[in-house]
């Protein structure tokens, strides 16, 4: 009973803060919450079961490595916000940088196509799990129905009608996460006092395939790149500052979560699937499965809408306005439907990770090109070394990334 009370209190406190007028009117918070919501929405709930199945006791170190990698890739994108964007603004000065930038945008468009399928496949999985149903066919049908609805409404009215859902879904998601973290903290503390607290002693079989699977999990910490495309709303300096803040906050949340959830890995390993955290959260507090299901459905729908809108805007930009955004939405829906029926959720996670890794590789390459044109000094050498290394690492994720189902 006390666990349920703790979770409810945590959710209410977090919700009151997140929905406060002062926070909602803060420009800095709005610029922070866009990449932050995208990062957390990308993989928070699937991180635990995927880590439990693949790396077990080493989850905290693997998550830390993914977060550090994402942060350094974010540094390349922040560098591009400051130094590349002014170059791209000079439309009359076409160069190899402009060409690679356009290729990068096409890559991101494809990545968004896949991520829309990824988010809505997760939504269906979480929804059916909450109803106690396990059926891949039913999940694919639900995903298809939602995609057809989004494509149709986007075509006739645009996606602005979903604006309020997206705005409130972010606050609800963060409030539920606050409840989950406090519930996990109490669960760990209670087990420690009872002498039952212990980390899993199982050491997974770490091999080359494990490394390839980890490269295929980049989607878990993806989302920070959204700051790169908020130039119409926020200044370069604000986007740089808030992207960095979003990555640090999300990194702390992920690390705390993995540390606390490791105690539950014995329940997650091997049987839970991507919705595993929902299934085992009832051990912490009976109210949590319901709370997390609502949060998961809302956050995945919100993320899918955001990426559909992003992909639509990029299609218009890449086609130089030859394709109207209203026609882009049905196209995105049809491609996402094809991906849904062609692959399972694990494969879609890997495809999405590889697509975003390719976009990141282009961003690191662009940062390398721009840095190479700067005056020679110690910063130039360090940047070239860093961006070159990140480019190779992201390229490895594209080539060698593997689905967590093998």
Short mmCIF file of C-alpha atoms in Angstrom, two decimals:
data_model
loop_
_atom_site.label_atom_id
_atom_site.label_comp_id
_atom_site.label_asym_id
_atom_site.label_seq_id
_atom_site.Cartn_x
_atom_site.Cartn_y
_atom_site.Cartn_z
CA UNK A 1 0.00 0.00 0.00
CA UNK A 2 2.76 2.44 0.95
CA UNK A 3 4.45 1.92 -2.45
CA UNK A 4 1.28 3.04 -4.25
CA UNK A 5 1.03 6.15 -2.05
CA UNK A 6 4.69 7.03 -2.71
CA UNK A 7 4.22 6.65 -6.50
CA UNK A 8 1.02 8.76 -6.51
CA UNK A 9 2.65 11.53 -4.42
CA UNK A 10 5.71 11.54 -6.72
CA UNK A 11 3.52 11.75 -9.83
CA UNK A 12 1.43 14.60 -8.36
CA UNK A 13 4.50 16.61 -7.26
CA UNK A 14 6.28 16.11 -10.60
CA UNK A 15 3.07 16.92 -12.49
CA UNK A 16 2.43 20.13 -10.53
CA UNK A 17 5.97 21.32 -11.31
CA UNK A 18 5.89 20.33 -14.99
CA UNK A 19 2.47 21.89 -15.62
CA UNK A 20 3.21 25.08 -13.68
CA UNK A 21 2.56 28.30 -15.57
CA UNK A 22 6.07 29.61 -14.85
CA UNK A 23 7.74 26.58 -16.42
CA UNK A 24 5.40 26.46 -19.43
CA UNK A 25 6.09 30.13 -20.20
CA UNK A 26 9.88 29.76 -19.92
CA UNK A 27 11.49 29.98 -23.35
CA UNK A 28 14.57 28.14 -22.08
CA UNK A 29 12.43 25.29 -20.77
CA UNK A 30 10.50 25.02 -24.05
CA UNK A 31 13.76 24.87 -26.00
CA UNK A 32 15.06 22.23 -23.55
CA UNK A 33 11.96 20.06 -23.39
CA UNK A 34 11.79 19.43 -27.16
CA UNK A 35 15.08 17.47 -27.38
CA UNK A 36 14.63 16.15 -23.81
CA UNK A 37 11.19 14.69 -24.57
CA UNK A 38 12.53 13.17 -27.78
CA UNK A 39 15.48 11.51 -26.01
CA UNK A 40 13.37 10.12 -23.16
CA UNK A 41 10.54 9.12 -25.51
CA UNK A 42 12.96 7.29 -27.79
CA UNK A 43 13.94 4.54 -25.43
CA UNK A 44 13.34 5.06 -21.70
CA UNK A 45 10.83 2.24 -21.24
CA UNK A 46 12.54 -0.21 -23.63
CA UNK A 47 16.05 0.42 -22.28
CA UNK A 48 15.72 -1.89 -19.24
CA UNK A 49 14.47 -5.08 -20.98
CA UNK A 50 16.93 -4.62 -23.86
CA UNK A 51 19.85 -4.11 -21.47
CA UNK A 52 18.76 -7.01 -19.26
CA UNK A 53 18.61 -9.40 -22.20
CA UNK A 54 21.89 -8.34 -23.80
CA UNK A 55 24.35 -7.16 -21.16
CA UNK A 56 22.88 -8.00 -17.74
CA UNK A 57 25.16 -6.79 -14.93
CA UNK A 58 27.09 -4.54 -17.29
CA UNK A 59 23.99 -2.45 -18.13
CA UNK A 60 25.12 0.64 -16.20
CA UNK A 61 28.48 0.71 -18.03
CA UNK A 62 26.88 0.13 -21.43
CA UNK A 63 24.26 2.83 -20.83
CA UNK A 64 26.99 5.22 -19.69
CA UNK A 65 28.94 4.47 -22.89
CA UNK A 66 25.86 5.13 -25.07
CA UNK A 67 25.19 8.40 -23.22
CA UNK A 68 28.81 9.57 -23.60
CA UNK A 69 28.78 8.65 -27.30
CA UNK A 70 25.51 10.56 -27.79
CA UNK A 71 26.89 13.57 -25.91
CA UNK A 72 29.97 13.77 -28.12
CA UNK A 73 27.88 13.34 -31.28
CA UNK A 74 25.74 16.14 -29.84
CA UNK A 75 28.90 18.27 -29.57
CA UNK A 76 29.38 17.86 -33.36
CA UNK A 77 25.79 18.99 -33.96
CA UNK A 78 26.24 21.91 -31.55
CA UNK A 79 29.39 22.86 -33.48
CA UNK A 80 27.31 22.77 -36.68
CA UNK A 81 24.63 24.99 -35.17
CA UNK A 82 27.27 27.62 -34.39
CA UNK A 83 29.52 27.37 -37.45
CA UNK A 84 27.76 25.39 -40.21
CA UNK A 85 24.39 27.14 -40.23
CA UNK A 86 25.85 30.56 -41.26
CA UNK A 87 27.62 28.82 -44.17
CA UNK A 88 24.41 27.08 -45.28
CA UNK A 89 22.57 30.42 -45.07
CA UNK A 90 24.74 31.63 -47.97
CA UNK A 91 22.63 29.98 -50.67
CA UNK A 92 24.61 31.61 -53.46
CA UNK A 93 27.80 29.88 -52.32
CA UNK A 94 27.17 26.24 -53.27
CA UNK A 95 29.94 23.87 -52.17
CA UNK A 96 30.64 20.30 -51.10
CA UNK A 97 29.40 21.30 -47.65
CA UNK A 98 26.01 22.27 -49.08
CA UNK A 99 25.86 18.97 -50.99
CA UNK A 100 26.64 16.85 -47.92
CA UNK A 101 24.17 18.88 -45.88
CA UNK A 102 21.40 18.05 -48.36
CA UNK A 103 22.36 14.35 -48.28
CA UNK A 104 22.29 14.54 -44.48
CA UNK A 105 18.75 15.94 -44.58
CA UNK A 106 17.60 13.16 -46.93
CA UNK A 107 19.12 10.64 -44.51
CA UNK A 108 17.28 12.22 -41.59
CA UNK A 109 14.03 12.09 -43.55
CA UNK A 110 14.46 8.34 -44.05
CA UNK A 111 15.35 7.98 -40.35
CA UNK A 112 12.12 9.77 -39.41
CA UNK A 113 10.12 7.40 -41.65
CA UNK A 114 11.53 4.46 -39.68
CA UNK A 115 11.20 6.14 -36.27
CA UNK A 116 7.49 6.83 -36.88
CA UNK A 117 7.02 3.09 -37.44
CA UNK A 118 9.17 2.41 -34.36
CA UNK A 119 7.16 4.68 -32.04
CA UNK A 120 3.78 3.41 -33.17
CA UNK A 121 4.84 -0.25 -33.03
CA UNK A 122 5.86 0.38 -29.42
CA UNK A 123 2.56 2.16 -28.78
CA UNK A 124 0.62 -0.89 -30.01
CA UNK A 125 2.80 -3.25 -27.98
CA UNK A 126 2.30 -1.22 -24.79
CA UNK A 127 -1.43 -0.85 -25.41
CA UNK A 128 -1.99 -4.58 -25.96
CA UNK A 129 0.25 -5.46 -23.03
CA UNK A 130 -1.93 -3.27 -20.81
CA UNK A 131 -4.96 -5.25 -22.01
CA UNK A 132 -3.21 -8.59 -21.46
CA UNK A 133 -3.13 -9.40 -25.19
CA UNK A 134 -0.10 -10.81 -27.00
CA UNK A 135 -0.59 -10.80 -30.77
CA UNK A 136 1.85 -9.47 -33.36
CA UNK A 137 -0.90 -9.45 -36.02
CA UNK A 138 -3.25 -7.39 -33.83
CA UNK A 139 -0.41 -5.00 -32.96
CA UNK A 140 0.42 -4.51 -36.66
CA UNK A 141 -3.27 -3.86 -37.42
CA UNK A 142 -3.48 -1.22 -34.67
CA UNK A 143 -0.27 0.44 -35.88
CA UNK A 144 -1.61 0.44 -39.46
CA UNK A 145 -4.90 2.00 -38.35
CA UNK A 146 -3.14 4.79 -36.44
CA UNK A 147 -0.81 5.48 -39.39
CA UNK A 148 -3.75 5.66 -41.82
CA UNK A 149 -5.48 8.10 -39.45
CA UNK A 150 -2.36 10.29 -39.15
CA UNK A 151 -1.77 10.23 -42.91
CA UNK A 152 -5.41 11.08 -43.69
CA UNK A 153 -5.78 13.85 -41.10
CA UNK A 154 -2.39 15.27 -42.06
CA UNK A 155 -3.52 15.39 -45.68
CA UNK A 156 -6.87 17.10 -45.13
CA UNK A 157 -6.18 19.27 -42.05
CA UNK A 158 -2.50 19.13 -41.10
CA UNK A 159 -1.07 17.84 -37.81
CA UNK A 160 -1.85 20.98 -35.79
CA UNK A 161 -4.95 19.25 -34.41
CA UNK A 162 -2.65 17.01 -32.36
CA UNK A 163 -0.73 19.93 -30.85
CA UNK A 164 -2.42 19.84 -27.44
CA UNK A 165 -2.01 16.05 -27.14
CA UNK A 166 1.72 16.41 -27.73
CA UNK A 167 2.03 19.27 -25.22
CA UNK A 168 0.30 17.41 -22.38
CA UNK A 169 1.80 13.99 -23.22
CA UNK A 170 5.28 15.32 -22.43
CA UNK A 171 4.24 16.52 -18.96
CA UNK A 172 2.36 13.30 -18.18
CA UNK A 173 5.31 11.17 -19.35
CA UNK A 174 7.82 13.01 -17.13
CA UNK A 175 5.44 12.87 -14.14
CA UNK A 176 5.04 9.08 -14.53
CA UNK A 177 8.81 8.66 -14.85
CA UNK A 178 9.21 10.59 -11.59
CA UNK A 179 6.76 8.19 -9.94
CA UNK A 180 8.62 5.16 -11.36
CA UNK A 181 12.03 6.39 -10.15
CA UNK A 182 10.80 7.15 -6.62
CA UNK A 183 8.99 3.81 -6.52
CA UNK A 184 12.18 2.03 -7.62
CA UNK A 185 14.20 3.90 -4.99
CA UNK A 186 11.80 2.79 -2.24
CA UNK A 187 11.80 -0.78 -3.60
CA UNK A 188 15.62 -0.97 -3.54
CA UNK A 189 15.83 0.63 -0.08
CA UNK A 190 13.17 -1.70 1.34
CA UNK A 191 14.95 -4.77 -0.08
CA UNK A 192 18.24 -3.55 1.36
CA UNK A 193 16.72 -3.18 4.86
CA UNK A 194 15.22 -6.69 4.60
CA UNK A 195 18.58 -8.14 3.58
CA UNK A 196 17.15 -9.22 0.19
CA UNK A 197 18.90 -6.63 -1.95
CA UNK A 198 21.38 -8.15 -4.36
CA UNK A 199 22.54 -7.49 -7.87
CA UNK A 200 22.11 -10.22 -10.44
CA UNK A 201 25.10 -12.54 -10.45
CA UNK A 202 24.47 -13.72 -14.01
CA UNK A 203 27.21 -12.59 -16.38
CA UNK A 204 26.00 -12.58 -19.98
CA UNK A 205 28.06 -14.10 -22.77
CA UNK A 206 29.78 -10.99 -24.11
CA UNK A 207 31.09 -11.43 -27.65
CA UNK A 208 31.38 -9.59 -30.96
CA UNK A 209 27.63 -9.93 -31.59
CA UNK A 210 26.95 -8.20 -28.25
CA UNK A 211 28.97 -5.21 -29.45
CA UNK A 212 27.02 -5.21 -32.72
CA UNK A 213 23.72 -5.32 -30.81
CA UNK A 214 24.82 -2.32 -28.73
CA UNK A 215 25.56 -0.39 -31.91
CA UNK A 216 21.99 -1.23 -32.92
CA UNK A 217 20.62 0.35 -29.72
CA UNK A 218 21.67 3.92 -30.53
CA UNK A 219 17.98 4.80 -30.92
CA UNK A 220 17.67 4.56 -27.11
CA UNK A 221 19.56 7.87 -26.68
CA UNK A 222 18.52 9.50 -29.98
CA UNK A 223 16.52 12.73 -30.15
CA UNK A 224 18.97 15.49 -29.27
CA UNK A 225 19.36 16.42 -32.96
CA UNK A 226 15.93 18.10 -32.90
CA UNK A 227 17.63 21.25 -31.55
CA UNK A 228 19.45 21.56 -34.88
CA UNK A 229 16.14 22.26 -36.64
CA UNK A 230 14.54 24.73 -34.22
CA UNK A 231 16.29 27.73 -35.75
CA UNK A 232 13.02 29.41 -36.72
CA UNK A 233 11.98 29.55 -33.03
CA UNK A 234 15.20 29.89 -31.01
CA UNK A 235 18.62 31.50 -31.38
CA UNK A 236 21.73 29.42 -32.03
CA UNK A 237 23.14 30.08 -28.56
CA UNK A 238 19.90 29.07 -26.83
CA UNK A 239 19.68 25.85 -28.89
CA UNK A 240 23.29 24.97 -28.07
CA UNK A 241 22.79 25.59 -24.35
CA UNK A 242 19.46 23.76 -24.11
CA UNK A 243 20.58 20.76 -26.19
CA UNK A 244 23.53 20.31 -23.84
CA UNK A 245 21.19 20.66 -20.84
CA UNK A 246 18.71 18.15 -22.32
CA UNK A 247 21.48 15.58 -22.88
CA UNK A 248 22.83 15.99 -19.34
CA UNK A 249 19.36 15.73 -17.72
CA UNK A 250 18.36 12.71 -19.81
CA UNK A 251 21.74 11.08 -19.16
CA UNK A 252 21.28 11.40 -15.40
CA UNK A 253 17.71 10.06 -15.62
CA UNK A 254 18.83 7.06 -17.69
CA UNK A 255 21.76 6.22 -15.38
CA UNK A 256 19.68 6.52 -12.18
CA UNK A 257 16.96 4.39 -13.77
CA UNK A 258 19.35 1.62 -14.86
CA UNK A 259 21.06 1.56 -11.43
CA UNK A 260 17.72 1.23 -9.67
CA UNK A 261 16.11 -1.22 -12.11
CA UNK A 262 19.06 -3.64 -12.08
CA UNK A 263 17.51 -5.25 -9.00
CA UNK A 264 14.61 -6.32 -11.25
CA UNK A 265 16.75 -7.78 -14.04
CA UNK A 266 16.07 -11.32 -12.83
CA UNK A 267 12.41 -10.67 -13.71
CA UNK A 268 13.21 -8.96 -17.01
CA UNK A 269 15.73 -11.33 -18.56
CA UNK A 270 14.66 -13.58 -21.37
CA UNK A 271 10.88 -13.41 -21.12
CA UNK A 272 9.68 -9.82 -20.93
CA UNK A 273 10.23 -8.37 -24.40
CA UNK A 274 10.26 -4.62 -25.09
CA UNK A 275 7.25 -4.04 -22.81
CA UNK A 276 8.99 -5.85 -19.94
CA UNK A 277 9.28 -2.85 -17.63
CA UNK A 278 5.47 -2.46 -17.67
CA UNK A 279 5.00 -6.11 -16.78
CA UNK A 280 7.40 -6.13 -13.82
CA UNK A 281 6.57 -2.64 -12.51
CA UNK A 282 3.68 -4.19 -10.58
CA UNK A 283 6.31 -5.67 -8.25
CA UNK A 284 7.20 -2.11 -7.22
CA UNK A 285 3.64 -0.77 -6.91
CA UNK A 286 0.32 -2.14 -8.15
CA UNK A 287 -0.63 1.22 -9.65
CA UNK A 288 2.52 1.51 -11.78
CA UNK A 289 1.55 -0.75 -14.74
CA UNK A 290 -1.54 1.39 -15.40
CA UNK A 291 0.41 4.66 -14.98
CA UNK A 292 3.24 3.54 -17.26
CA UNK A 293 0.87 2.18 -19.92
CA UNK A 294 -0.91 5.55 -20.12
CA UNK A 295 2.45 7.32 -20.20
CA UNK A 296 3.86 4.98 -22.86
CA UNK A 297 0.87 5.29 -25.19
CA UNK A 298 0.81 9.09 -24.87
CA UNK A 299 4.57 9.58 -25.27
CA UNK A 300 4.90 7.22 -28.25
CA UNK A 301 1.96 8.87 -30.04
CA UNK A 302 3.41 12.30 -29.30
CA UNK A 303 6.84 11.27 -30.59
CA UNK A 304 5.32 9.75 -33.73
CA UNK A 305 3.42 12.98 -34.46
CA UNK A 306 6.57 15.06 -33.91
CA UNK A 307 8.64 12.89 -36.26
CA UNK A 308 5.87 12.80 -38.88
CA UNK A 309 5.78 16.60 -38.81
CA UNK A 310 9.59 16.71 -38.97
CA UNK A 311 9.70 14.32 -41.90
CA UNK A 312 6.97 16.28 -43.69
CA UNK A 313 8.91 19.52 -43.30
CA UNK A 314 12.13 17.89 -44.51
CA UNK A 315 10.39 16.41 -47.57
CA UNK A 316 9.16 19.88 -48.48
CA UNK A 317 12.63 21.32 -47.95
CA UNK A 318 14.55 18.58 -49.79
CA UNK A 319 12.11 18.69 -52.74
CA UNK A 320 12.46 22.51 -52.77
CA UNK A 321 8.70 22.86 -52.11
CA UNK A 322 7.81 20.73 -55.14
CA UNK A 323 6.08 18.27 -52.79
CA UNK A 324 3.53 19.97 -50.55
CA UNK A 325 3.65 18.98 -46.90
CA UNK A 326 -0.01 17.87 -47.00
CA UNK A 327 0.94 15.22 -49.57
CA UNK A 328 4.03 14.19 -47.62
CA UNK A 329 2.01 12.90 -44.65
CA UNK A 330 0.19 10.08 -46.54
CA UNK A 331 3.55 9.09 -48.08
CA UNK A 332 5.16 8.86 -44.62
CA UNK A 333 2.21 6.80 -43.36
CA UNK A 334 2.41 4.34 -46.27
CA UNK A 335 6.17 3.84 -45.88
CA UNK A 336 5.79 3.33 -42.11
CA UNK A 337 3.00 0.79 -42.74
CA UNK A 338 5.28 -1.13 -45.13
CA UNK A 339 8.05 -1.16 -42.50
CA UNK A 340 5.57 -2.33 -39.82
CA UNK A 341 4.49 -5.39 -41.80
CA UNK A 342 7.98 -6.18 -43.08
CA UNK A 343 9.82 -6.26 -39.71
CA UNK A 344 9.29 -6.93 -36.01
CA UNK A 345 9.87 -4.28 -33.35
CA UNK A 346 13.45 -5.44 -32.61
CA UNK A 347 14.42 -5.16 -36.27
CA UNK A 348 12.74 -1.74 -36.53
CA UNK A 349 14.76 -0.57 -33.48
CA UNK A 350 17.95 -1.66 -35.26
CA UNK A 351 16.90 -0.04 -38.58
CA UNK A 352 16.07 3.22 -36.80
CA UNK A 353 19.41 3.18 -34.94
CA UNK A 354 21.33 2.61 -38.17
CA UNK A 355 19.42 5.34 -40.00
CA UNK A 356 20.07 7.90 -37.25
CA UNK A 357 23.69 6.72 -37.01
CA UNK A 358 24.08 7.51 -40.73
CA UNK A 359 22.63 10.98 -40.17
CA UNK A 360 25.02 11.49 -37.24
CA UNK A 361 27.91 10.28 -39.40
CA UNK A 362 27.10 12.97 -41.99
CA UNK A 363 26.80 15.58 -39.25
CA UNK A 364 30.23 14.59 -37.88
CA UNK A 365 31.67 14.69 -41.41
CA UNK A 366 30.22 18.16 -41.96
CA UNK A 367 31.67 19.30 -38.62
CA UNK A 368 35.04 17.86 -39.72
CA UNK A 369 34.90 19.79 -43.02
CA UNK A 370 34.00 23.06 -41.29
CA UNK A 371 36.64 22.58 -38.57
CA UNK A 372 39.31 21.87 -41.21
CA UNK A 373 38.72 25.37 -42.64
CA UNK A 374 39.26 27.11 -39.31
CA UNK A 375 42.61 28.73 -38.32
CA UNK A 376 45.30 26.30 -37.15
CA UNK A 377 45.43 25.98 -33.34
CA UNK A 378 45.14 23.29 -30.67
CA UNK A 379 41.32 23.44 -30.73
CA UNK A 380 41.32 22.73 -34.46
CA UNK A 381 43.43 19.57 -34.03
CA UNK A 382 41.28 18.26 -31.16
CA UNK A 383 38.07 18.92 -33.08
CA UNK A 384 39.36 17.19 -36.22
CA UNK A 385 40.43 14.18 -34.15
CA UNK A 386 37.10 14.04 -32.28
CA UNK A 387 34.83 14.53 -35.31
CA UNK A 388 36.86 12.07 -37.39
CA UNK A 389 36.65 9.42 -34.66
CA UNK A 390 32.90 10.00 -34.20
CA UNK A 391 32.35 9.72 -37.96
CA UNK A 392 34.08 6.30 -38.00
CA UNK A 393 32.15 5.13 -34.92
CA UNK A 394 28.78 6.19 -36.36
CA UNK A 395 29.67 4.52 -39.66
CA UNK A 396 30.45 1.32 -37.74
CA UNK A 397 26.96 1.52 -36.17
CA UNK A 398 25.47 1.78 -39.67
CA UNK A 399 27.44 -1.17 -41.07
CA UNK A 400 27.63 -3.53 -38.09
CA UNK A 401 24.53 -2.66 -36.00
CA UNK A 402 22.51 -5.78 -35.22
CA UNK A 403 18.97 -6.44 -34.01
CA UNK A 404 18.80 -7.51 -30.35
CA UNK A 405 17.07 -10.66 -31.58
CA UNK A 406 20.18 -11.55 -33.57
#
